[in-house]
Short mmCIF file of C-alpha atoms in Angstrom, two decimals:
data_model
loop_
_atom_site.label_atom_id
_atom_site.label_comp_id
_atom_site.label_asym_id
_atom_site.label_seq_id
_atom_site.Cartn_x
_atom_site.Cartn_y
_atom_site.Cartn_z
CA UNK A 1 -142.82 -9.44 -28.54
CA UNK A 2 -140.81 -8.97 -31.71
CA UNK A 3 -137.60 -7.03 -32.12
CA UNK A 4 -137.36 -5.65 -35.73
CA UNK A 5 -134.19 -3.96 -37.38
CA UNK A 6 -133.04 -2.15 -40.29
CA UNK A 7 -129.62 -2.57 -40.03
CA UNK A 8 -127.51 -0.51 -42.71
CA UNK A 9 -123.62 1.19 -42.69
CA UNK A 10 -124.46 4.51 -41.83
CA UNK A 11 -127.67 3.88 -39.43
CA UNK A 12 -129.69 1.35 -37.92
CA UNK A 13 -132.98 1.30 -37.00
CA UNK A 14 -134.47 -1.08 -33.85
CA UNK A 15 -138.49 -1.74 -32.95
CA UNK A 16 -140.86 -3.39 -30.19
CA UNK A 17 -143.69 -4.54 -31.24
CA UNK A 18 -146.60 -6.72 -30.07
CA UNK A 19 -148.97 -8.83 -31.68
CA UNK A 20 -151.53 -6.15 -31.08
CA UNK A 21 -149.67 -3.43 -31.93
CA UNK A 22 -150.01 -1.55 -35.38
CA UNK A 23 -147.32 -1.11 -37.91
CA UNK A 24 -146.74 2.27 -37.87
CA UNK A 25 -147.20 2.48 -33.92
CA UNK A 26 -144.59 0.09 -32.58
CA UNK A 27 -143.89 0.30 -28.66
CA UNK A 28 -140.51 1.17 -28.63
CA UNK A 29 -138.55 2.59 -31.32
CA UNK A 30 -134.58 4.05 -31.82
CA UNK A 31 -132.01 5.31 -34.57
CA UNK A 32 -128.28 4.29 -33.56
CA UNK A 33 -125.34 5.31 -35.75
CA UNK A 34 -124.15 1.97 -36.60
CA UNK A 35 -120.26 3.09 -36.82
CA UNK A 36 -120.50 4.01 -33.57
CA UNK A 37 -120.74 0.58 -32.48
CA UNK A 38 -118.65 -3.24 -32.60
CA UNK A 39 -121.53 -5.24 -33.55
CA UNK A 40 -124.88 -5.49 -33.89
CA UNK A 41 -125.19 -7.12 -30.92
CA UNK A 42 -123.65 -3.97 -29.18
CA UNK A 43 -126.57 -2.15 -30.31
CA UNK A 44 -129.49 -4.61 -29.48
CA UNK A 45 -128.31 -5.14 -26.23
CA UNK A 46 -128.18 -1.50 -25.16
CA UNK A 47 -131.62 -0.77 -26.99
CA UNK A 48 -133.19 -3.61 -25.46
CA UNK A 49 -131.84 -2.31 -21.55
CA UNK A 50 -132.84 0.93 -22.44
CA UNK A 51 -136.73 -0.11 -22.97
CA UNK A 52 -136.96 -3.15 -20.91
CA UNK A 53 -139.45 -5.17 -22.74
CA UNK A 54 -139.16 -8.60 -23.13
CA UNK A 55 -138.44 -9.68 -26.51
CA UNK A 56 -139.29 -13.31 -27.70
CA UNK A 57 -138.40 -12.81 -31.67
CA UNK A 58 -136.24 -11.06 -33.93
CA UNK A 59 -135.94 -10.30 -37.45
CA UNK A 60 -133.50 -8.26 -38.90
CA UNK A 61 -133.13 -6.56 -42.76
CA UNK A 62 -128.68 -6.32 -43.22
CA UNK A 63 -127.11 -4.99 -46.08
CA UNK A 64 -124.73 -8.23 -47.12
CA UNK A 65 -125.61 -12.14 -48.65
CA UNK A 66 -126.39 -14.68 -45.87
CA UNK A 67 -125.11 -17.32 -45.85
CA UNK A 68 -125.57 -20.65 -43.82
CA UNK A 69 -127.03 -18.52 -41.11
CA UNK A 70 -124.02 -15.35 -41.60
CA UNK A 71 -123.63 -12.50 -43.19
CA UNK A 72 -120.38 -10.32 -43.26
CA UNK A 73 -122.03 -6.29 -43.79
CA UNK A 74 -121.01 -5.15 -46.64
CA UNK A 75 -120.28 -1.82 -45.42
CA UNK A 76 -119.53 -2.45 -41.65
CA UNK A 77 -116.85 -4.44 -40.53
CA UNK A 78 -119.78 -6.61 -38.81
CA UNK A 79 -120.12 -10.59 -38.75
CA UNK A 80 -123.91 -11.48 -37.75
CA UNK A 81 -124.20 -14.97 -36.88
CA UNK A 82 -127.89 -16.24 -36.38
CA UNK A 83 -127.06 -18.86 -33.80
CA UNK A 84 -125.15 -16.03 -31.95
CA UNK A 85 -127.59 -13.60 -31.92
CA UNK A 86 -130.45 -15.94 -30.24
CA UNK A 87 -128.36 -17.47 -27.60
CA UNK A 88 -126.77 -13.76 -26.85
CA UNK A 89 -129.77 -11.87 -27.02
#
């Protein structure tokens, strides 16, 4: 299953969905205010135990340039790190 996320300063969006599933009807779906957390691993990790369903793939939209696999938010105090992110989640 893939993990999708919107991930912006004020809010960010998380979704579950399977390779049958439409696009407008994913199989999980929340809104976390993203101030209210460290890191966007913070988030992931308590959407993903709150819906246990196992997740394979992830792709994520951030506000901020990546670059070689990082991006610092541009208006969180966030550092995503690909490599991280898939050996953490």
């Amino acid at each position: 299953m893939l993990l999708v996320g919107d991930i912006g300063g004020t809010k960010t969006d998380l979704a579950i969905y399977s390779r049958k599933s439409d696009a407008n009807s994913p199989l999980a779906r929340k809104q976390f205010h993203s101030a209210d957390y460290v890191s966007l691993q913070a988030i992931v990790t308590e959407f993903l135990a709150d819906v246990k369903l196992p997740v394979n793939q992830a792709i994520f939209d951030v506000a901020g340039p990546v670059i070689k696999k990082s991006v610092a938010t541009t208006n969180l105090p966030w550092v995503m790190d690909e490599d991280s992110l898939a050996s953490n989640l």
